[in-house]
Coordinates of C-alpha atoms and ligand atoms in Angstrom, one line a residue:
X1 CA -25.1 44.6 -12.6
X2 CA -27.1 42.6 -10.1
X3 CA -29.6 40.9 -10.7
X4 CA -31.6 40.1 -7.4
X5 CA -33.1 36.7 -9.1
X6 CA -29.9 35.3 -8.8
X7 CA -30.2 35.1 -5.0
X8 CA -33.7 33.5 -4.6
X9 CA -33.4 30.3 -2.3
X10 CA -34.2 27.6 -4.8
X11 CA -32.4 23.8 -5.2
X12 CA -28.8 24.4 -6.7
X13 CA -28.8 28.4 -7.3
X14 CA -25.2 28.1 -8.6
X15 CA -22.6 31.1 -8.9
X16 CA -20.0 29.4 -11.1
X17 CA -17.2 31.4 -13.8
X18 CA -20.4 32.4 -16.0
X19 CA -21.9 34.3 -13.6
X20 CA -19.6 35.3 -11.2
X21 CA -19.8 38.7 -12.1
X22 CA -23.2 38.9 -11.6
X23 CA -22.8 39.3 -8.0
X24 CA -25.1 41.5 -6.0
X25 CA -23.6 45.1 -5.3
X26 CA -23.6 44.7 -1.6
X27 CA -20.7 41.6 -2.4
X28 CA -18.8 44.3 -4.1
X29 CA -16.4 41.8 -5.1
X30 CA -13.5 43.8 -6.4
X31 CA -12.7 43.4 -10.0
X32 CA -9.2 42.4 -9.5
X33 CA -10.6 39.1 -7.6
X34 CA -13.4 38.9 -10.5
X35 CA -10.6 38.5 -12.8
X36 CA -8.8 36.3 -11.1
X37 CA -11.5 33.7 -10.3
X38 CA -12.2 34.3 -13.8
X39 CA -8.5 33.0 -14.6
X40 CA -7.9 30.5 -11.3
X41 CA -11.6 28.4 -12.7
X42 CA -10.4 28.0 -15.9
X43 CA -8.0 25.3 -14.2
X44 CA -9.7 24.5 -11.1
X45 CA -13.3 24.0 -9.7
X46 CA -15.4 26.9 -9.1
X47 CA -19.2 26.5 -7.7
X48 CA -20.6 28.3 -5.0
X49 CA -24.1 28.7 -3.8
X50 CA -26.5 32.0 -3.1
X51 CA -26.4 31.1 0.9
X52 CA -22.5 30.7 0.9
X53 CA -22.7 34.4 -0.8
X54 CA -24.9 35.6 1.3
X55 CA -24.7 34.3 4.4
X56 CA -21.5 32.6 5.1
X57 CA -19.2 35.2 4.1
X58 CA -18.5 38.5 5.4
X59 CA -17.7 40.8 2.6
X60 CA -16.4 43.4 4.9
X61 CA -13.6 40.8 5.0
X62 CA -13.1 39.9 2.0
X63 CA -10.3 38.4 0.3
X64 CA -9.4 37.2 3.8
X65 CA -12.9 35.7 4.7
X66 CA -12.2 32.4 5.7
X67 CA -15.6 31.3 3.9
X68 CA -14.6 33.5 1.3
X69 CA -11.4 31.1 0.6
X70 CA -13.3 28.0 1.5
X71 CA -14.8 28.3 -2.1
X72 CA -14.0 31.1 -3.7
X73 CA -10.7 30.0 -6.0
X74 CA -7.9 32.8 -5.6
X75 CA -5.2 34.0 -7.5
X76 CA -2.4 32.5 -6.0
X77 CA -3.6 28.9 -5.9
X78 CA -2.0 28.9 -9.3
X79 CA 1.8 29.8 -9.5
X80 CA 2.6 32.8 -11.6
X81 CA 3.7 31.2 -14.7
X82 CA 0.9 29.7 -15.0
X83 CA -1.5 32.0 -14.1
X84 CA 0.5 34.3 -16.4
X85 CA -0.2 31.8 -19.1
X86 CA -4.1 31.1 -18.4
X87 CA -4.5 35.2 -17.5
X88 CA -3.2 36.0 -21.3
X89 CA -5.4 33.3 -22.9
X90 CA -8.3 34.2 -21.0
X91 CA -7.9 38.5 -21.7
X92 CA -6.8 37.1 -25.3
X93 CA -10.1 35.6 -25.7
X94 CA -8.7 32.8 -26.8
X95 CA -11.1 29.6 -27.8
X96 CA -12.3 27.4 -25.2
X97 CA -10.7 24.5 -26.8
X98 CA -7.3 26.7 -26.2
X99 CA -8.2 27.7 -22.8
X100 CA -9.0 24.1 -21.9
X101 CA -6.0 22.1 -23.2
X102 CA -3.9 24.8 -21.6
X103 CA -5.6 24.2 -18.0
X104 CA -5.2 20.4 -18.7
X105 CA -1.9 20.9 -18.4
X106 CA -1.8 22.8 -15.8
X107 CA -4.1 20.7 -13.9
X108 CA -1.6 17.7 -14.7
X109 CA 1.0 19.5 -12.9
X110 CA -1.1 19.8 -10.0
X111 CA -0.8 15.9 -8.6
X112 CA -4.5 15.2 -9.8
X113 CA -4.5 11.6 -8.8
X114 CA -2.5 11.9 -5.7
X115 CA -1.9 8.0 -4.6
X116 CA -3.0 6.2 -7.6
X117 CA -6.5 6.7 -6.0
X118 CA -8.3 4.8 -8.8
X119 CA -6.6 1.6 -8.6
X120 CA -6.1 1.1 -4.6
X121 CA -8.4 -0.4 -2.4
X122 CA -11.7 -1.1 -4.7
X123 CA -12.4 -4.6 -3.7
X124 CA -13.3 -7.0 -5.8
X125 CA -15.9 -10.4 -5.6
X126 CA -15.2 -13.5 -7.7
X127 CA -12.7 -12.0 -9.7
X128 CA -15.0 -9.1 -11.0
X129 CA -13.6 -5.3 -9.3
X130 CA -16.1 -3.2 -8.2
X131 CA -15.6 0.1 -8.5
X132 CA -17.9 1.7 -5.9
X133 CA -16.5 0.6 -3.2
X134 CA -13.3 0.9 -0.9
X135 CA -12.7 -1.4 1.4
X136 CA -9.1 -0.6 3.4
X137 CA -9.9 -0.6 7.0
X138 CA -11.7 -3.7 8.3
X139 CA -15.0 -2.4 9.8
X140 CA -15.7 0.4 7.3
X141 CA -16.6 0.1 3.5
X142 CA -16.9 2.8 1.5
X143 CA -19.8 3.4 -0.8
X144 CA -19.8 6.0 -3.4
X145 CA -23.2 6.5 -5.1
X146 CA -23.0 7.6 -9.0
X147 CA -25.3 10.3 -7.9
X148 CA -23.8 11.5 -5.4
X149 CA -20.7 12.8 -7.1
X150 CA -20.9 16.7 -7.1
X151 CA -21.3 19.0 -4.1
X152 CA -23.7 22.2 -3.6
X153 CA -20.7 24.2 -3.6
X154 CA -16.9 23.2 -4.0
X155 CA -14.3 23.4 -1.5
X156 CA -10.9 25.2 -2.8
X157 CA -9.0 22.7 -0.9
X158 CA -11.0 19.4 -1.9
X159 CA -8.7 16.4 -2.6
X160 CA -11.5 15.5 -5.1
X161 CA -10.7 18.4 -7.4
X162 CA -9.9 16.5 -10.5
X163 CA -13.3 14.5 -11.1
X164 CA -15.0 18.0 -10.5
X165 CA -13.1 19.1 -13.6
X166 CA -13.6 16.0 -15.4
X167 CA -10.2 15.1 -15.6
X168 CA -10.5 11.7 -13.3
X169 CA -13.2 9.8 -14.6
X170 CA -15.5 8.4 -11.8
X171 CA -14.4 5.2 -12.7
X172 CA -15.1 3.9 -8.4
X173 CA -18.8 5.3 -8.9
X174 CA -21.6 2.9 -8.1
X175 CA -24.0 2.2 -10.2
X176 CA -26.2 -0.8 -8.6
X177 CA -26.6 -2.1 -5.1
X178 CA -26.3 -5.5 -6.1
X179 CA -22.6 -5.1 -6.0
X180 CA -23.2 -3.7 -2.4
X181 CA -25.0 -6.6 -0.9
X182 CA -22.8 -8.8 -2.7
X183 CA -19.8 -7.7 -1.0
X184 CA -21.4 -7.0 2.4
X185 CA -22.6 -10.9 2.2
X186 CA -18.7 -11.9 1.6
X187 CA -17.5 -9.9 3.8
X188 CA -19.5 -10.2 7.3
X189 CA -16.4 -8.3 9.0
X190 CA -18.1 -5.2 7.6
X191 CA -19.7 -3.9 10.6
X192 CA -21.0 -0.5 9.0
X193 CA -21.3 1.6 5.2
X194 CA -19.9 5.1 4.7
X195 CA -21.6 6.6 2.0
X196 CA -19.5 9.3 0.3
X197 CA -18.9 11.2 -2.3
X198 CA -19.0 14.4 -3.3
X199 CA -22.1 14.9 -1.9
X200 CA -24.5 11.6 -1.2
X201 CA -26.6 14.6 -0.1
X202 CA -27.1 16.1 -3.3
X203 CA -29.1 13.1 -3.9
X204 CA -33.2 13.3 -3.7
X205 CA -34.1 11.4 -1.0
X206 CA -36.0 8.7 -3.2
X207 CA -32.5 7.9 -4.6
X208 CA -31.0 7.8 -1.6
X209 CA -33.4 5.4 -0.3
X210 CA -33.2 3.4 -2.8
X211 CA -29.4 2.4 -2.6
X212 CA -30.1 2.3 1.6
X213 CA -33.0 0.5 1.2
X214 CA -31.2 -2.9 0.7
X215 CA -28.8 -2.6 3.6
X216 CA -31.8 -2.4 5.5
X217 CA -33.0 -6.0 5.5
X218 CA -32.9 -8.5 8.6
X219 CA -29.4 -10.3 6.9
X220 CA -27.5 -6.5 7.0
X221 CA -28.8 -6.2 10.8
X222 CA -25.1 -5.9 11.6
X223 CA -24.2 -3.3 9.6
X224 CA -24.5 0.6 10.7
X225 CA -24.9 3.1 8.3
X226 CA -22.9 6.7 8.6
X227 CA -23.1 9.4 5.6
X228 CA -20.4 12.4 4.6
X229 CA -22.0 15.4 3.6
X230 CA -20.7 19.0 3.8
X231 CA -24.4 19.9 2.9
X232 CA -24.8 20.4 6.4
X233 CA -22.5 23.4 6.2
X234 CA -22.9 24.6 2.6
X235 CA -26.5 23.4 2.0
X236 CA -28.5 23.2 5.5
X237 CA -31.9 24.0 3.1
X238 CA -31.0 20.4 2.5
X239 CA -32.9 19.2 5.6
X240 CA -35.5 22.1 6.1
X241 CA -36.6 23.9 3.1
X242 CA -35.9 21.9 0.3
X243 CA -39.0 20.4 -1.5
X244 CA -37.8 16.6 -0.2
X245 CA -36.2 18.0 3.0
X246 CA -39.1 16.1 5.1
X247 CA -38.9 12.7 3.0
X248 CA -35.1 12.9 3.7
X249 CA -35.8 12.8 7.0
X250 CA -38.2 9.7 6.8
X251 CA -35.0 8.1 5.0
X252 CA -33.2 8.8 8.4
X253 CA -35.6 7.7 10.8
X254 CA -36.2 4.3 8.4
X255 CA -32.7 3.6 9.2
X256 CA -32.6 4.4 12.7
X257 CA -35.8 2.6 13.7
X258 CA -34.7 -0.3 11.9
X259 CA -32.1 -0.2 15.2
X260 CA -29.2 1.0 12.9
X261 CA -26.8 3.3 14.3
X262 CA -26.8 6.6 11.7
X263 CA -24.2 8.7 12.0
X264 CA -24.0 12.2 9.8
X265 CA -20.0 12.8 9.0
X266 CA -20.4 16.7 8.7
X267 CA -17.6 18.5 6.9
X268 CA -17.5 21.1 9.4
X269 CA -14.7 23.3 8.6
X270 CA -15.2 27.1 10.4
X271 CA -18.0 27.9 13.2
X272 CA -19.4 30.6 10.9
X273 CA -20.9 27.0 9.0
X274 CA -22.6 26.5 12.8
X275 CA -23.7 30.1 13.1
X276 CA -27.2 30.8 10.7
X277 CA -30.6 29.9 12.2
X278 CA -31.0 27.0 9.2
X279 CA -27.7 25.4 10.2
X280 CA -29.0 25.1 13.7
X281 CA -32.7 24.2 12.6
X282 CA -30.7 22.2 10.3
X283 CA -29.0 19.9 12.9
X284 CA -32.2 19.6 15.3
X285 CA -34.5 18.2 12.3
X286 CA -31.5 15.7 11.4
X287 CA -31.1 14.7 15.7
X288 CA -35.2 14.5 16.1
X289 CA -34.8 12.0 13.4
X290 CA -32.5 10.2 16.0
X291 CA -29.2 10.3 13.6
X292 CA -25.9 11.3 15.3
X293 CA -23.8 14.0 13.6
X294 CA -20.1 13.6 14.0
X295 CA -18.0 16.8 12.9
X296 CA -14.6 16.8 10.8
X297 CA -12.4 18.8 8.5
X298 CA -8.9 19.7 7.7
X299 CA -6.7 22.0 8.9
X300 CA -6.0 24.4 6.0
X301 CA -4.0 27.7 6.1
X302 CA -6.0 30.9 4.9
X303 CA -9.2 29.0 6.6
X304 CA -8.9 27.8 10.2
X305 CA -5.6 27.3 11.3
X306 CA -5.8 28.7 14.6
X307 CA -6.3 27.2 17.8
X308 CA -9.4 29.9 18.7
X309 CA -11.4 28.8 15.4
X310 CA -11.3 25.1 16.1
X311 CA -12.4 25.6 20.2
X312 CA -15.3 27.5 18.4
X313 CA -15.9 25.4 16.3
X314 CA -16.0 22.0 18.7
X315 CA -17.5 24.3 21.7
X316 CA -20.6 25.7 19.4
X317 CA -20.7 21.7 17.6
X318 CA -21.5 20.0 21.2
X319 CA -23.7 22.8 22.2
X320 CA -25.9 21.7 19.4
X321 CA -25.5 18.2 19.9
X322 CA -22.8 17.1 17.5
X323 CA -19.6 15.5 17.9
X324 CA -16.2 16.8 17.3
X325 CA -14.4 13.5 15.3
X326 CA -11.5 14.3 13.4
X327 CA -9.3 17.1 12.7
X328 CA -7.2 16.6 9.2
X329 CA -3.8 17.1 8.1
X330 CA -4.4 18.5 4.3
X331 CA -2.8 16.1 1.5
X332 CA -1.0 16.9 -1.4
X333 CA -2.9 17.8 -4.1
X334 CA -4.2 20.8 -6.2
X335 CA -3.2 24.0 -4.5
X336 CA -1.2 22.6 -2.1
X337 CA 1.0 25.2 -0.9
X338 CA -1.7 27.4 -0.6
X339 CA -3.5 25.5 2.5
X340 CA -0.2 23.6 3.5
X341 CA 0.2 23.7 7.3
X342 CA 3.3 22.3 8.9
X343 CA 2.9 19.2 11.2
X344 CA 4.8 20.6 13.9
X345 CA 2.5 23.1 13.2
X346 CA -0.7 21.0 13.2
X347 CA 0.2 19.7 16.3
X348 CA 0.1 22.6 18.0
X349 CA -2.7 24.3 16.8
X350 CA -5.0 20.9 17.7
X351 CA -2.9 20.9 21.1
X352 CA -4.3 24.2 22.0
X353 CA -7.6 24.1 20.8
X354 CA -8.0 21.0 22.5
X355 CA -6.5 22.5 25.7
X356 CA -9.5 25.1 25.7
X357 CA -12.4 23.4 25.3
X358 CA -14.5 21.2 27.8
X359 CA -14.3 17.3 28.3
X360 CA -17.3 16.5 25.8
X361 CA -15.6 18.4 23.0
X362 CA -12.5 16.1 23.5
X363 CA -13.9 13.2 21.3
X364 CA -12.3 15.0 18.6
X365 CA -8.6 13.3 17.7
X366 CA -5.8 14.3 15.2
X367 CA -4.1 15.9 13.5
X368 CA -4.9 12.9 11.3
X369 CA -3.1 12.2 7.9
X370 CA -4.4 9.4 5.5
X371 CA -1.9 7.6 4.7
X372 CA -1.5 4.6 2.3
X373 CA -0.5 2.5 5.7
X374 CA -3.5 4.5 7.6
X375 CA -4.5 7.3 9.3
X376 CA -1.7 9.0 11.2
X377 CA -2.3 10.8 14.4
X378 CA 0.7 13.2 15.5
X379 CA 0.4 12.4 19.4
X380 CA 2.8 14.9 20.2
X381 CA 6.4 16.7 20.0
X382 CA 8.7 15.5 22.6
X383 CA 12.8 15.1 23.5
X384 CA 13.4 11.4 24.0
X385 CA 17.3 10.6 24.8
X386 CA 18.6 13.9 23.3
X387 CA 16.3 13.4 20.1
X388 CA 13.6 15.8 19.1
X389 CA 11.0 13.2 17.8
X390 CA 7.3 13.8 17.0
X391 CA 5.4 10.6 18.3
X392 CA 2.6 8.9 15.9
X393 CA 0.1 6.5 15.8
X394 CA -2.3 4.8 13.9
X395 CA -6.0 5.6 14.4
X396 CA -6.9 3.0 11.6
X397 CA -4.9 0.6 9.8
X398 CA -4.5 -1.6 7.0
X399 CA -3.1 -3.9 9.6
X400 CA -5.8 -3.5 12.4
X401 CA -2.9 -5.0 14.5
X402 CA -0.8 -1.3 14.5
X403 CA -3.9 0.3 15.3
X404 CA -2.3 2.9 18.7
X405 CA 1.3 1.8 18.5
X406 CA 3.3 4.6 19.4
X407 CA 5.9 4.9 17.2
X408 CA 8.7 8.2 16.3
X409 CA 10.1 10.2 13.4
X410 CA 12.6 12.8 14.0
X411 CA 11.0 16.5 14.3
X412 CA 11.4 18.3 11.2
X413 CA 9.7 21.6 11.5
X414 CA 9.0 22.4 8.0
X415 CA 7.5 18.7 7.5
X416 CA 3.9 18.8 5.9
X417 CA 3.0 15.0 5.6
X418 CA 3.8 11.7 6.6
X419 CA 6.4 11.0 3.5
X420 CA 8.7 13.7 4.5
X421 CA 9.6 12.3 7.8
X422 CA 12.3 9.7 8.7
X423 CA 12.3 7.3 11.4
X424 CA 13.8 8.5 14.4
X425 CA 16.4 6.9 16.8
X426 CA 18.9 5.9 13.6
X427 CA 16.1 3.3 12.7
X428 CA 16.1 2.1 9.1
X429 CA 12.3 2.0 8.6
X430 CA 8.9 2.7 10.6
X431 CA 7.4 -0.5 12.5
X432 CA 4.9 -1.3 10.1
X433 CA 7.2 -1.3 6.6
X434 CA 8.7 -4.2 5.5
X435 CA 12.2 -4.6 4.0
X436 CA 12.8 -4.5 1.7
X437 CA 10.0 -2.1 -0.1
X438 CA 9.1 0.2 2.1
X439 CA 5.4 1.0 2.5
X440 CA 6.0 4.4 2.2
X441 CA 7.7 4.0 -1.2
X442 CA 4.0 2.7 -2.1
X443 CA 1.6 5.1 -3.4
X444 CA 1.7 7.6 -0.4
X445 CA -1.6 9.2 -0.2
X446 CA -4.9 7.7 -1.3
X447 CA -8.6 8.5 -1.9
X448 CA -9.8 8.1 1.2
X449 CA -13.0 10.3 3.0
X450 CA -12.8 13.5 3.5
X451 CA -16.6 13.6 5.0
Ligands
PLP1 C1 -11.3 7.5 7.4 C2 -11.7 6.3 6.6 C3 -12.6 5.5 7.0 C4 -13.4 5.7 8.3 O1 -12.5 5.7 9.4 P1 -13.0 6.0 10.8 O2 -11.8 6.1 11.7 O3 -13.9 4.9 11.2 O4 -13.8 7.3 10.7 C5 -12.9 4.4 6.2 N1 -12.3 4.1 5.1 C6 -11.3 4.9 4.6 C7 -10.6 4.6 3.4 C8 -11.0 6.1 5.3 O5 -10.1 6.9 4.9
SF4_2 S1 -14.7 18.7 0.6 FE1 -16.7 17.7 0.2 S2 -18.2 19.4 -0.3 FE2 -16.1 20.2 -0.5 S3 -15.7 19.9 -2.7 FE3 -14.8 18.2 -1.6 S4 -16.4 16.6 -1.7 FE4 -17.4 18.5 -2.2

């Protein structure tokens, strides 16, 4: 059944639905689970890679392996009418025209586009939109390469699920960096690029450099640059062993010793991603280069949400040199109930965890949501004038002006996101939304980064 070729280190060695069941004997993926990735990735994204498989997960622990769920789809991501429907196409042998009009709809039922995340937030310059870019919170624009939109594996719980399965078009993919300089020019507020994805880091590093390269001139000396890559985690060949590792370095180091801050986002979700000798070789060649790496992820149910995992997790990250950033409430889209974890929840989970580790680790802040308005921070549960309340505040903000404003919502345990809760203290509305359309009525959550 195996075939060992499969599992020799090269670029993109892919274990997708074709060749799932061509994993190596020692996997010994049941053929229950077979079947049911076999069904689940007819609807949603399946793409792992040979070092995931072989060195991330622990098959002894499978289907419970957190890394196991990071990307390996499961059965009940899909309720059971319509994995019901897609199991009987699928055993049925039905066409692939079938099986893929069937998954559409599915998919469609799965809050694909959670936010209107097409329309919102792509800037525009005299009059002409350009749909590369995001520009919501004052310092930071977004910049999504057109090559940079796929991932070396995918992430069950990925917001981004949709484009993966080409049902969003990347309509806010750049194509040029014309548009970027443009805007940058316009805009001298902009005090640094994010450059996001999918995966920027599934770009060669000539391409890479080449949509960098402009930001790098004397009139951009302003602007920092920071890049969100899970590759890090999923990939770490990326920046040792692959043929271009060493000339992706070189891209770093051009931007650093041009006095540019670089910061790596790492999508650092578990601290098995921290544990293999290439991660750590991984994050030494990136730090010689004098880059910063930054750590964040969500919280997800089935995957890390516990408070031991995420003390690990920062502990291990500073011990290496990186630095724990953000911690994520999960949004609302794809298999949602499969990952959901309560905000009262949340809360306490980053509580403890943060309770346990030292002082460097305690750069870290959340549990974050992103919110049309901004990102959210839970600060805490509390019992103000007889009133359970959680108390929130913005840690960004459309409004830079509501950035850290406390502000209260009455405790609802079961709560999972920002829309669900109500102001507290018999108050009509939150501080920020405006009568009479309140912001929240707006589109509610929003492409934003997830690394
Ligand atoms: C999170 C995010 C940023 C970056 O915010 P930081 O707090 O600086 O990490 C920028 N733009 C959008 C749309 C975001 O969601
Ligand atoms: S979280 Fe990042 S690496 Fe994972 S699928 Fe989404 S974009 Fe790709």
């Amino acid at each position: 059944m195996s075939s060992v070729s499969t599992f020799e280190p090269s670029r993109f060695r892919a274990i997708t639905r074709a060749n799932v069941g061509r994993l190596p004997e020692w996997a010994g993926l049941p053929a229950e689970l077979e079947r049911a990735i076999r069904v689940v990735s007819t609807v949603l994204p399946f793409k792992t890679n040979h070092y995931v498989v072989r060195e991330l997960i622990d098959w002894a622990r499978v289907p419970d392996d957190p890394m196991f769920q990071m990307t390996f789809v499961q059965r009940e991501m899909l309720s059971s009418a319509d994995y019901a429907q897609m199991a009987a196409l699928v055993d049925g042998g039905a066409p692939s025209a079938q099986i893929k009009a069937a998954a559409d709809e599915v998919r469609l039922r799965l809050n694909p586009h959670p936010g209107g995340q097409l329309t919102h937030n792509v800037p525009s310059l005299n009059g002409r939109r350009l749909p590369g870019m995001q520009h919501k919170y004052r310092n930071t624009l977004l910049f999504f390469p057109g090559q940079g939109q796929t991932c070396h594996a995918y992430c069950t719980f990925c917001f981004r699920w949709a484009q993966f399965v080409g049902l969003t078009d990347m309509k806010f993919e750049a194509r040029e960096t014309a548009d970027l300089t443009a805007y940058l020019r316009a805009h001298p507020e902009v005090g640094e690029v994010l450059v996001t994805g999918g995966d920027p880091l599934v770009m060669g590093a000539s391409t890479l450099e080449r949509y960098l390269e402009p930001l790098l001139a004397p009139e951009f000396e302003h602007v920092d640059v920071r890049i969100g890559t899970k590759s890090v985690a999923y990939w770490p060949q990326r920046f040792v062993t692959d043929p271009d590792a060493d000339a992706l370095l070189r891209v770093f180091e051009r931007v650093t010793a041009s006095g540019r801050h670089l910061s790596i986002m790492g999508h650092y979700a578990h601290p098995r991603e921290l544990g293999t000798a290439i991660a750590q070789r991984a994050i030494a060649r990136i730090r010689s280069t004098g880059a910063q790496i930054r750590m964040q992820a969500p919280l997800l149910r089935h995957i890390n949400d516990d408070p031991q995992t995420w003390a690990q997790l920062w502990t291990a990250g500073v011990r290496l040199g990186c630095v724990p950033y953000y911690m994520f409430v999960e949004r609302d889209t794809g298999p949602q109930d499969y990952f959901q974890v309560p905000l009262a929840r949340a809360w306490q989970v980053f509580r403890e965890a943060y309770q346990q580790v030292g002082g460097l680790a305690r750069t870290v802040r959340g549990p974050s949501m992103s919110t049309f308005a901004g990102k959210i921070a839970i600060d805490g549960v509390a019992d103000v004038a007889g009133e359970r309340v959680f108390a929130l505040s913005f840690l960004q903000a459309r409004d830079p002006a509501w950035v850290r404003q406390p502000f209260y919502a009455k405790y609802d345990r079961r709560a999972a996101w920002f829309d669900e809760l109500r102001p507290a203290f018999g108050d009509q509305r939150f501080f920020f939304e405006s009568a009479p359309n309140r912001l929240r009525a707006a589109p509610g959550r929003r492409l934003d980064v997830i690394h």
